[in-house]
Short mmCIF file of C-alpha atoms (C1' of nucleotides) in Angstrom, two decimals:
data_model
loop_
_atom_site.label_atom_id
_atom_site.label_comp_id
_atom_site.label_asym_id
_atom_site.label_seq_id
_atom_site.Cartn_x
_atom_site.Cartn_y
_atom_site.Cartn_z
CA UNK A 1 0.00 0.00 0.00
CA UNK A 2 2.56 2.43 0.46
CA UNK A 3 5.41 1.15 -1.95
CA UNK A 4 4.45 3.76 -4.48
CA UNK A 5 5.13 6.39 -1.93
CA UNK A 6 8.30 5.48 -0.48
CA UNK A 7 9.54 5.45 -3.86
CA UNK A 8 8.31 8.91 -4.86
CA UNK A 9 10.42 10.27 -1.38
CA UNK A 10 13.34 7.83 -2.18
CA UNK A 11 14.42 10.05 -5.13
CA UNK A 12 14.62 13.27 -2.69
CA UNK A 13 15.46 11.44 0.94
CA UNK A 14 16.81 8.46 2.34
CA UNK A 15 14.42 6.99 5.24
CA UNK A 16 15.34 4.55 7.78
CA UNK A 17 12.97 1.91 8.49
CA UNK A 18 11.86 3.41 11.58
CA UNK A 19 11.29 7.32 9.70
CA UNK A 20 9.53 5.00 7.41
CA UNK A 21 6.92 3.89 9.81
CA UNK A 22 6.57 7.23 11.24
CA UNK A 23 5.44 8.18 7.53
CA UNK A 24 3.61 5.76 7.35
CA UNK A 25 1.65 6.40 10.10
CA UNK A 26 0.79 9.86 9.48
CA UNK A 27 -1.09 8.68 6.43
CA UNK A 28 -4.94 7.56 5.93
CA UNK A 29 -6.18 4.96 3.08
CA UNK A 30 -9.35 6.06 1.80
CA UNK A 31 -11.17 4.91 -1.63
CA UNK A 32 -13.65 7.35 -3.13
CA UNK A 33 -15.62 7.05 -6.30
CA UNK A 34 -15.89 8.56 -9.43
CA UNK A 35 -17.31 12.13 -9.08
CA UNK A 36 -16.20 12.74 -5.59
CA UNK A 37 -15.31 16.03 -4.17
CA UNK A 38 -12.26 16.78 -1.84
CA UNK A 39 -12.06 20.17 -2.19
CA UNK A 40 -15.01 22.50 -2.94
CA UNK A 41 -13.97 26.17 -4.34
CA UNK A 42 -14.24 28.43 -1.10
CA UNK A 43 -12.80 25.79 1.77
CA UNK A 44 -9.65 25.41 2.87
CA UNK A 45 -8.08 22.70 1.26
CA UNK A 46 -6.18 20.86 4.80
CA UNK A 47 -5.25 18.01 3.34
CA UNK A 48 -2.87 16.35 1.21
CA UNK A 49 -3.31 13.28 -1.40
CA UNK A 50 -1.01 11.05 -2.50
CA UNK A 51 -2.66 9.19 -5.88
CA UNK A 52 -2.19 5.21 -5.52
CA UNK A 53 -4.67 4.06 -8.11
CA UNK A 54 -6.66 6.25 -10.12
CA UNK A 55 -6.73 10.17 -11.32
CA UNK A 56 -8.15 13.33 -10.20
CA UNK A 57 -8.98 17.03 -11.39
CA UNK A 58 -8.48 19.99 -10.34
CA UNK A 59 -10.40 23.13 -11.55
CA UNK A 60 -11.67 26.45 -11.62
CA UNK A 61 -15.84 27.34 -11.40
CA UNK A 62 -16.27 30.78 -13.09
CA UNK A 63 -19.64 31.53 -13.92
CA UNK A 64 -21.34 28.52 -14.46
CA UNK A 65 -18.80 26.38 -16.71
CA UNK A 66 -15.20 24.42 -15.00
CA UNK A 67 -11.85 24.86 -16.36
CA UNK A 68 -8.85 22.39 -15.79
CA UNK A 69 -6.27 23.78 -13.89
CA UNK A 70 -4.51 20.53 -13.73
CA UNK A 71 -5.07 16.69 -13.98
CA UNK A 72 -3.24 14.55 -11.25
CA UNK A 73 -2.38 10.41 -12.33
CA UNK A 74 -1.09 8.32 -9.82
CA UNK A 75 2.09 8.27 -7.88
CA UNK A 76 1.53 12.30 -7.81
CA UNK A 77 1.02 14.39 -4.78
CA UNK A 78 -2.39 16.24 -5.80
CA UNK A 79 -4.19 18.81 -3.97
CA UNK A 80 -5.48 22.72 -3.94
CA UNK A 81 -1.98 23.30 -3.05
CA UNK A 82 -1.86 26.78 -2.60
CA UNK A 83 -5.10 26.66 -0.60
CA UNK A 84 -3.40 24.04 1.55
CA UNK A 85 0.54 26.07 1.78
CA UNK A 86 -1.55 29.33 3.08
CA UNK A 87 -4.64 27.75 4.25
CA UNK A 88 -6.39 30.00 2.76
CA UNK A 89 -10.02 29.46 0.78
CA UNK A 90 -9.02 27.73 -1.84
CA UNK A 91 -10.46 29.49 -5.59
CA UNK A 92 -9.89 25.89 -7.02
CA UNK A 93 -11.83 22.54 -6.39
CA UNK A 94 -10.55 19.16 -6.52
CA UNK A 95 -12.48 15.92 -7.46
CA UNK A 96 -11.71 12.29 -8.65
CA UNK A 97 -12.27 11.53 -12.38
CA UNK A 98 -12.13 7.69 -11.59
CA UNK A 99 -12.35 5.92 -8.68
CA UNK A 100 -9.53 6.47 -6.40
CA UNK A 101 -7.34 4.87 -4.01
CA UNK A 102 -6.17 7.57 -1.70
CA UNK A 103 -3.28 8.28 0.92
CA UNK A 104 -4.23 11.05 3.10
CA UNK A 105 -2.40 13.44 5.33
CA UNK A 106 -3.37 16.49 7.54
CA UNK A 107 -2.17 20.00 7.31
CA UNK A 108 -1.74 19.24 11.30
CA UNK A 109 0.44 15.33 10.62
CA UNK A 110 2.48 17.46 8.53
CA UNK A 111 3.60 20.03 10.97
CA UNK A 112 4.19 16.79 13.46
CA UNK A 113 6.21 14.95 10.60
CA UNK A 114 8.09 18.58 10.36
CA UNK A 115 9.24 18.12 13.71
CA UNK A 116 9.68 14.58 13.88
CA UNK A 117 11.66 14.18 10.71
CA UNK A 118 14.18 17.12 10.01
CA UNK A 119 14.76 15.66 6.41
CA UNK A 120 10.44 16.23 5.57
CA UNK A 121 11.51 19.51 5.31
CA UNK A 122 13.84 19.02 2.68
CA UNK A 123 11.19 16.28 0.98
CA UNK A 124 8.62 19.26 1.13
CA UNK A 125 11.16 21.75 -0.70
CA UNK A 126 12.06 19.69 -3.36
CA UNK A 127 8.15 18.66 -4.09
CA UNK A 128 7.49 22.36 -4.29
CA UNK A 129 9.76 23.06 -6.50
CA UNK A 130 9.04 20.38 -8.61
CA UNK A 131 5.06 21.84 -8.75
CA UNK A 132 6.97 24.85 -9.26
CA UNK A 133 8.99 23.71 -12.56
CA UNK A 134 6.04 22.14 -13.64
CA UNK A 135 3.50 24.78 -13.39
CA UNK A 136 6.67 26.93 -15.13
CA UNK A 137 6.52 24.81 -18.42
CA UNK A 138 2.75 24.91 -18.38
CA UNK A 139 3.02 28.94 -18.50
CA UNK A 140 6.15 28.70 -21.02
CA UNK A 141 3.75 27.18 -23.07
CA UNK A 142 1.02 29.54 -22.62
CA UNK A 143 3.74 32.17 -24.10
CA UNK A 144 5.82 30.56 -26.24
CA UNK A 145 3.44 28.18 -28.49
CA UNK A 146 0.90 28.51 -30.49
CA UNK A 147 -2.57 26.68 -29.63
CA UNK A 148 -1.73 23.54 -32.32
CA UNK A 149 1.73 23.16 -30.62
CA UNK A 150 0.42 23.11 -27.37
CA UNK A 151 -2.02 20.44 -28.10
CA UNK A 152 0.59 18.66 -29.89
CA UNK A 153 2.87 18.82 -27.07
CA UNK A 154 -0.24 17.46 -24.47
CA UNK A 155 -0.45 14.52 -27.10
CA UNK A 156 3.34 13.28 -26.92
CA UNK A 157 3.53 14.67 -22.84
CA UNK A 158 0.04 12.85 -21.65
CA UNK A 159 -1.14 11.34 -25.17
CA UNK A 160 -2.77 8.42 -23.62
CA UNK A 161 -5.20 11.16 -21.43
CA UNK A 162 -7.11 11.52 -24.29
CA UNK A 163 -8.81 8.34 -23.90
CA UNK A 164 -9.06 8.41 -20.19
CA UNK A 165 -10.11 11.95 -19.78
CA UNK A 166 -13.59 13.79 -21.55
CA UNK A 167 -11.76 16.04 -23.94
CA UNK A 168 -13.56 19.41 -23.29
CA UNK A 169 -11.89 18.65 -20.08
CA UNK A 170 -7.63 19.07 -21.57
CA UNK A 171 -9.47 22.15 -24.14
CA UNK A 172 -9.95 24.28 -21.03
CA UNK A 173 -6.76 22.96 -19.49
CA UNK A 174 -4.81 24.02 -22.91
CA UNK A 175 -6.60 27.59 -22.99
CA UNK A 176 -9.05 26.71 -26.01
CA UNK A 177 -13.00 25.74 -26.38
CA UNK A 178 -13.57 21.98 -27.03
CA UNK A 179 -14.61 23.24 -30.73
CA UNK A 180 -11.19 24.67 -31.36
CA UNK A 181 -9.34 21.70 -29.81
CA UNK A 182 -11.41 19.41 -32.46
CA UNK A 183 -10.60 21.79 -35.19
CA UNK A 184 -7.20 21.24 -34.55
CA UNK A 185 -7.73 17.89 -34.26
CA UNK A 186 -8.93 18.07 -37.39
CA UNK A 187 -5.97 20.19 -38.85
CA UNK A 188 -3.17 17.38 -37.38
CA UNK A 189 -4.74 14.44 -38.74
CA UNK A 190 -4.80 15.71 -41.95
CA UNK A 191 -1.35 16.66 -42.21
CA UNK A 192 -0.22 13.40 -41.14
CA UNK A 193 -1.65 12.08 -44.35
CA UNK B 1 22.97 46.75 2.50
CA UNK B 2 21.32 43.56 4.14
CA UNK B 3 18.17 45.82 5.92
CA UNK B 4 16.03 44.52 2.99
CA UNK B 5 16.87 40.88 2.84
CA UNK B 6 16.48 40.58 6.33
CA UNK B 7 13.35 42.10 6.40
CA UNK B 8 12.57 39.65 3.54
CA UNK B 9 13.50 36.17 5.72
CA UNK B 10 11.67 37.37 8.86
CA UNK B 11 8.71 36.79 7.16
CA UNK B 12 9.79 32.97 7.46
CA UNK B 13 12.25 32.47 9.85
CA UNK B 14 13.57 34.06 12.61
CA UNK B 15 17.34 33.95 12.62
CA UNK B 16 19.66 34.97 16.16
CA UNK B 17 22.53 37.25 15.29
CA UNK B 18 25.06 34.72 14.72
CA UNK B 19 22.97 33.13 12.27
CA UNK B 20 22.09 36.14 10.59
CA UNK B 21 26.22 37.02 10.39
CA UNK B 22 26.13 33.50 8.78
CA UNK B 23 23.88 34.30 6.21
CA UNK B 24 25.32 37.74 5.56
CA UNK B 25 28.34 36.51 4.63
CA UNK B 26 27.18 33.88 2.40
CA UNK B 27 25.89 36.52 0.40
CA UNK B 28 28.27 38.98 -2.12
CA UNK B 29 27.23 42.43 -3.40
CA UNK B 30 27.58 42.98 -7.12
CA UNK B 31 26.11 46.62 -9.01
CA UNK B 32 25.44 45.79 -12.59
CA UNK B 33 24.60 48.69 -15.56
CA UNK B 34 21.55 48.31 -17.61
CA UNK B 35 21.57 45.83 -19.77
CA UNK B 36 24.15 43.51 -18.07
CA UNK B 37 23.51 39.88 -18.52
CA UNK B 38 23.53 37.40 -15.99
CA UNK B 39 22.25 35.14 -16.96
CA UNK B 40 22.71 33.36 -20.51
CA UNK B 41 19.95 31.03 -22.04
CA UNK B 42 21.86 27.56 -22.41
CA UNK B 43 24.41 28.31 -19.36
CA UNK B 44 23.41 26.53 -15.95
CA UNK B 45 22.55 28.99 -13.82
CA UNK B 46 24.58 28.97 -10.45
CA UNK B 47 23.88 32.35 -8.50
CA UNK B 48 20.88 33.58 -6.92
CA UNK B 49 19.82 37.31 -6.56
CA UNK B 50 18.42 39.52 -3.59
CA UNK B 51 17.53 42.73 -5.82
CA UNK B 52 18.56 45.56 -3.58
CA UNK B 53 17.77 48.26 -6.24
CA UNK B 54 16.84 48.21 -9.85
CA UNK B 55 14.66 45.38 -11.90
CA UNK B 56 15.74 42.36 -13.87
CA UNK B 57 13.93 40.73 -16.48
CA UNK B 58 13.54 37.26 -17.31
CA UNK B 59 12.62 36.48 -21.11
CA UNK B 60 12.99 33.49 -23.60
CA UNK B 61 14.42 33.64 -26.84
CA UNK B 62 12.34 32.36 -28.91
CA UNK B 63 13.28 32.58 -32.57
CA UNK B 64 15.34 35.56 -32.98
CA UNK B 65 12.47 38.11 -30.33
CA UNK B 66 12.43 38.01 -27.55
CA UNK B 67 9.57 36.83 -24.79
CA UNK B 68 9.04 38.02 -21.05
CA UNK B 69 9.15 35.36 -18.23
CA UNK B 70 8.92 37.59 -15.50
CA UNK B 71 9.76 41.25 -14.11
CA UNK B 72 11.61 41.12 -10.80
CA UNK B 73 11.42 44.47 -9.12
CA UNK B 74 13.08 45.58 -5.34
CA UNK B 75 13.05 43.33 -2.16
CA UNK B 76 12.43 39.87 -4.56
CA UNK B 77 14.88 36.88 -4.88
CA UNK B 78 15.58 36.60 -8.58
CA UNK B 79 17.06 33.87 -10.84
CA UNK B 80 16.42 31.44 -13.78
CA UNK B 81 15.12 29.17 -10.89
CA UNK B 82 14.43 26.24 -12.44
CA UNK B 83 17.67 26.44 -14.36
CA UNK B 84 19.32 26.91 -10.46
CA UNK B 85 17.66 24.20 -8.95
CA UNK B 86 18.03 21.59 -10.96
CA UNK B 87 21.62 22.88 -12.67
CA UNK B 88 20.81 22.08 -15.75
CA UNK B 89 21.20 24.46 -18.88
CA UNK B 90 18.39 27.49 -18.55
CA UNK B 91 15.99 27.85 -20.85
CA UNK B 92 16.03 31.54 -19.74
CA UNK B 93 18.07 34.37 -19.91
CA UNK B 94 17.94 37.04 -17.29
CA UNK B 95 19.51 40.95 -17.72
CA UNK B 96 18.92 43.70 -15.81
CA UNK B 97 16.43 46.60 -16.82
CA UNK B 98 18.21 49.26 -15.18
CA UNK B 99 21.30 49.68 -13.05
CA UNK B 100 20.73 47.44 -10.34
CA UNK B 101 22.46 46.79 -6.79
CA UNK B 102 22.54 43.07 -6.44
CA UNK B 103 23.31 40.18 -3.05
CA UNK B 104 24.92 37.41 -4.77
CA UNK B 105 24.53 34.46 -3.76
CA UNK B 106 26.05 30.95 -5.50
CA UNK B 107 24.87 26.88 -5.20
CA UNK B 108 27.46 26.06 -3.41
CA UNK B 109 27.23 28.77 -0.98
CA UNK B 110 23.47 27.64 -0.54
CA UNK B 111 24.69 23.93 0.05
CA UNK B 112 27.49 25.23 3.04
CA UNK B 113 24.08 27.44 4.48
CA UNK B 114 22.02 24.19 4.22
CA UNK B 115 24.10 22.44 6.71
CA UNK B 116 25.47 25.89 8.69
CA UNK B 117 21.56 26.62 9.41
CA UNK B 118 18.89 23.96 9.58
CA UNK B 119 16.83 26.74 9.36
CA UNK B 120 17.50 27.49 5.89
CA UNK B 121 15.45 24.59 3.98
CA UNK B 122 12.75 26.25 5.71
CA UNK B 123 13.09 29.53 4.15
CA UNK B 124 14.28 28.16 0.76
CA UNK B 125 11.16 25.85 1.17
CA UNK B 126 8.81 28.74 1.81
CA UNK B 127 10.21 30.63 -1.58
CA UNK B 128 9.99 27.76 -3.86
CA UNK B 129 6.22 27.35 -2.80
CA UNK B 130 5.86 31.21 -2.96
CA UNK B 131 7.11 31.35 -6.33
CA UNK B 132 4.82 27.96 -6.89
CA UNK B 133 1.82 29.79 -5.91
CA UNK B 134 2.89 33.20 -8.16
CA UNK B 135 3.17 31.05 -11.09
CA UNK B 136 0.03 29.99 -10.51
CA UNK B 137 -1.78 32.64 -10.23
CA UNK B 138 -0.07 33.83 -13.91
CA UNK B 139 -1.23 30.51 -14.97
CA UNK B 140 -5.01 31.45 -14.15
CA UNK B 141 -4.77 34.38 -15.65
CA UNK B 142 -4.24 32.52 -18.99
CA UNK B 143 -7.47 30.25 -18.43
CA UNK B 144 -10.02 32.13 -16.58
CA UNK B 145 -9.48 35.46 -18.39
CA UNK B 146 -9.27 37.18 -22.09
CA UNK B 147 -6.17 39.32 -22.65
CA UNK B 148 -8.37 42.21 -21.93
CA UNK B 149 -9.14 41.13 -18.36
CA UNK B 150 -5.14 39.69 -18.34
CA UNK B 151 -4.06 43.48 -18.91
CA UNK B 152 -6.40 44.80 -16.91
CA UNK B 153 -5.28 43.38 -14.20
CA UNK B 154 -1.77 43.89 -14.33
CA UNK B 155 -2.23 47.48 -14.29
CA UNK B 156 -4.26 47.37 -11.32
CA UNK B 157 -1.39 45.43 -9.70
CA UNK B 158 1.77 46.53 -11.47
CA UNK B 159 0.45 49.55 -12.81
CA UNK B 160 3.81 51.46 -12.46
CA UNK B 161 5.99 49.08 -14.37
CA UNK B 162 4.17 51.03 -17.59
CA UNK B 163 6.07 53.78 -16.80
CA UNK B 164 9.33 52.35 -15.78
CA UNK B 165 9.29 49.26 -18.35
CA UNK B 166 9.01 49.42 -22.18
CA UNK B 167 5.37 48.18 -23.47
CA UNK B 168 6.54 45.45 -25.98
CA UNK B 169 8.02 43.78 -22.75
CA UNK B 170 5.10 43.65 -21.06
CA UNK B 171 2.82 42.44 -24.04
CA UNK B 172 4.99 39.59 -24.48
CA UNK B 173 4.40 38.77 -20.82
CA UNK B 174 1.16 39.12 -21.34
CA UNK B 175 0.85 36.41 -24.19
CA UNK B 176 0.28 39.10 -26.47
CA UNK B 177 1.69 41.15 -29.61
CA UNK B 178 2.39 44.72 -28.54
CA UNK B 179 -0.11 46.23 -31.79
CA UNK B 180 -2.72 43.84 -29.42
CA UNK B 181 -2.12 45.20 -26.11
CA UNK B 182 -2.15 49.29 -28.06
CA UNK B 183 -5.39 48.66 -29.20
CA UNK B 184 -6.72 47.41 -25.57
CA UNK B 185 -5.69 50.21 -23.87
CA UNK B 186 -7.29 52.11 -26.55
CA UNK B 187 -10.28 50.74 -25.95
CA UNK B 188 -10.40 50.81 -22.27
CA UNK B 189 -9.03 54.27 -22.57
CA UNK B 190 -12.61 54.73 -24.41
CA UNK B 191 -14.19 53.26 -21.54
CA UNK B 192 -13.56 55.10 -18.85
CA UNK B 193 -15.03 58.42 -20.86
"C1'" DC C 1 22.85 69.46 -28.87
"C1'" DT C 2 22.06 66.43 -32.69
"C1'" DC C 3 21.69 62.15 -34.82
"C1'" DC C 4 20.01 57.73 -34.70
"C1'" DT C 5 17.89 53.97 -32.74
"C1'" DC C 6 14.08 52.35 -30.34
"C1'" DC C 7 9.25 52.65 -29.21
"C1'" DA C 8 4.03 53.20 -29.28
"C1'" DT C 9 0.25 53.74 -32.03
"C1'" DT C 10 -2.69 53.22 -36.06
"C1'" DA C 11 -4.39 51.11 -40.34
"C1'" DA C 12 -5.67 47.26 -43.45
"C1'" DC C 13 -5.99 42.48 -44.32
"C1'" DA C 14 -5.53 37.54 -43.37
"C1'" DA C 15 -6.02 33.88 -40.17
"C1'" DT C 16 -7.69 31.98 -36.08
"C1'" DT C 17 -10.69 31.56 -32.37
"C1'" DG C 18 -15.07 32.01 -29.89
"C1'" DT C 19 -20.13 31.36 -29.98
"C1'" DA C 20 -24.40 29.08 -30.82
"C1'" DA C 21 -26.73 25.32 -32.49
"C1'" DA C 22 -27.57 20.78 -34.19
"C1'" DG C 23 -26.81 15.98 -34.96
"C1'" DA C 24 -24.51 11.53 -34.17
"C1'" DA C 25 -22.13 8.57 -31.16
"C1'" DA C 26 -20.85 6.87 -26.80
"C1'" DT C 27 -21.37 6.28 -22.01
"C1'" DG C 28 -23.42 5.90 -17.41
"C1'" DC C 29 -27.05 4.48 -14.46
"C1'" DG C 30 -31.24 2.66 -12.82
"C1'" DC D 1 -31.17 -3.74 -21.24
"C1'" DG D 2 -32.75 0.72 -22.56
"C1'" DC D 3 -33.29 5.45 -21.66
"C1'" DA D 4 -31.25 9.81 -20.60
"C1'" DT D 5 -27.28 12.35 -20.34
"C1'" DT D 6 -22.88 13.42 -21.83
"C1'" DT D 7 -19.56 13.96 -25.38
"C1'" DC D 8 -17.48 14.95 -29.90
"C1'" DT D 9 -17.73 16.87 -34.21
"C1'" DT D 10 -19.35 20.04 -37.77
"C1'" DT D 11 -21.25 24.34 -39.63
"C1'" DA D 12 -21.91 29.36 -40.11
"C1'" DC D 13 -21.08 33.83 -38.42
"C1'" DA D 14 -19.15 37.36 -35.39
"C1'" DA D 15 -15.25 39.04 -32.92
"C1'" DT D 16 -10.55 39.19 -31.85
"C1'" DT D 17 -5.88 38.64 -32.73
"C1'" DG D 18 -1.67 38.33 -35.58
"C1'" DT D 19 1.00 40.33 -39.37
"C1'" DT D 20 3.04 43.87 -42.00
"C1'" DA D 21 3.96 48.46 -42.71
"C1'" DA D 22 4.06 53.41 -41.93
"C1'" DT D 23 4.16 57.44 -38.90
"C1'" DG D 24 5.40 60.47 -35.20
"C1'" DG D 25 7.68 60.84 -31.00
"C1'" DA D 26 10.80 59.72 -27.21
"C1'" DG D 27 15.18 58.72 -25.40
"C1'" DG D 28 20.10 57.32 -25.44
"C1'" DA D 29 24.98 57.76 -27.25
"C1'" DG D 30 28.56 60.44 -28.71
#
DNA sequence: CTCCTCCATTAACAATTGTAAAGAAATGCG
DNA sequence: CGCATTTCTTTACAATTGTTAATGGAGGAG
């Protein structure tokens, strides 16, 4: 149950077996279904998920329709993680697109893991600024590349999301309608021929 | 010369004298002219900046023009971050916009204050998921709003930059051509009347 | 101070995207 | 299993943006 974990904090921090268990123990299995909410726009997001089977979604609400801010697959830390860092209301809500087997820490385990572990401190740095790097090549795109290259980048990056995931979901992740994404759908398969 | 940066890390941390003595002298002042490039795209990246005075500007080059990353002004650590955390090759290139009175600091300076002060992974912990959640926000911008609402809200929060920063530099930032970003302000200029 | 480069705006046209709507296909759920 | 909802594509039109080019003005270098 947690082997997937341990390996994600192997490649930042070596644990002894007993740091291990105290991990261990600050995390809670839980299995939700498809469609279920963890964080709802407005609350404080206080606590953390780490994805052992399944995916979720996290998105904006603005007036009426939901845009993708990001899509978490397993073996990823997911939350409203800026909600969570300032514990603040979060303007983003989270929610499983499959159903989902869950680790599940506290905003309070966390600060007792700070404590208890010096080295979660370092694990914690290096996770944020890997969200930071990533959400950095998200906006590079955003500047740099046209719409068609960004799509064309989601297909080689995440290619096999597009028959997991609804597709008007990745348009509003890739900052285009669900028309335009087809359109350009359109425009790639054609040039392949 | 360090009132600034240690206003900056009290935020986070709070450091006893000795410690702050240690992190003084990790750092090294450096005054660069306008222009002055410290960063090349394609070089690793291996100093950090506390801007004492002046504004740098991070921009891709993308094709022979140039694109905005980011505007650092006063009182904010600067770099080609992800370049500097993960030394690899930068896929920035940073210069300063006008004269500017640096604190230098380099990676392996950062390493020796890693082990010197416990203290620091907290700090560098608390940038990385500052700069996480700024990112983010910049990253919203691009979904939730059109380039009209984009520009209209970096005046309302970086309003002065338009007087201190040439336009084109902002457009860029702001995903858009500077003939774009002319004819919004025209038309919000038309607005207000 | 003057020259020259850089900069902001405007205009005209092409290309792309958004919007609204409709139909076909696929999927979920009782 | 079958109905209802969701999803994907296509079409036509409006709106916005990008591109190229020209103009007037501002600001820096010598």
């Amino acid at each position: 149950m947690f082997d997937a974990l341990h390996q994600l904090v192997a490649q930042f921090v070596t644990f002894t077996d007993r740091e291990k268990a105290i991990l261990e123990n600050a995390f809670v299995f839980k299995q939700v279904p498809r469609k279920f909410s963890l964080v709802r726009q407005g609350q404080v997001a206080n606590e953390l998920y780490f994805i052992n089977k399944g995916m979720l979604r996290l998105f904006y609400e603005n007036e009426g329709d939901e845009i993708t801010a990001f899509i978490f697959r397993e073996n990823l830390f997911a939350s409203s993680y800026d909600s969570f860092l300032r514990q603040a209301p979060s303007i983003q809500s989270l929610e499983a697109l499959e159903e989902a087997d869950l680790l599940v820490i506290t905003q309070p385990k966390m600060n007792e893991l700070y404590e208890a572990l010096p080295k979660f401190n370092v694990l914690t740095r290096k996770i944020a600024e890997q969200r930071f790097i990533n959400a950095q090549q998200i906006l590079s795109s955003f500047l740099l590349d046209s719409p068609e290259e960004r799509y064309a980048k989601f297909v080689e990056q995440n290619g096999d999301l597009l028959l997991r995931v609804p597709h008007h979901l990745i348009a509003s992740y890739l900052g285009m309608t669900p028309v335009s994404m087809s359109r350009i759908r359109n425009r790639l398969a054609q040039q392949k021929r």
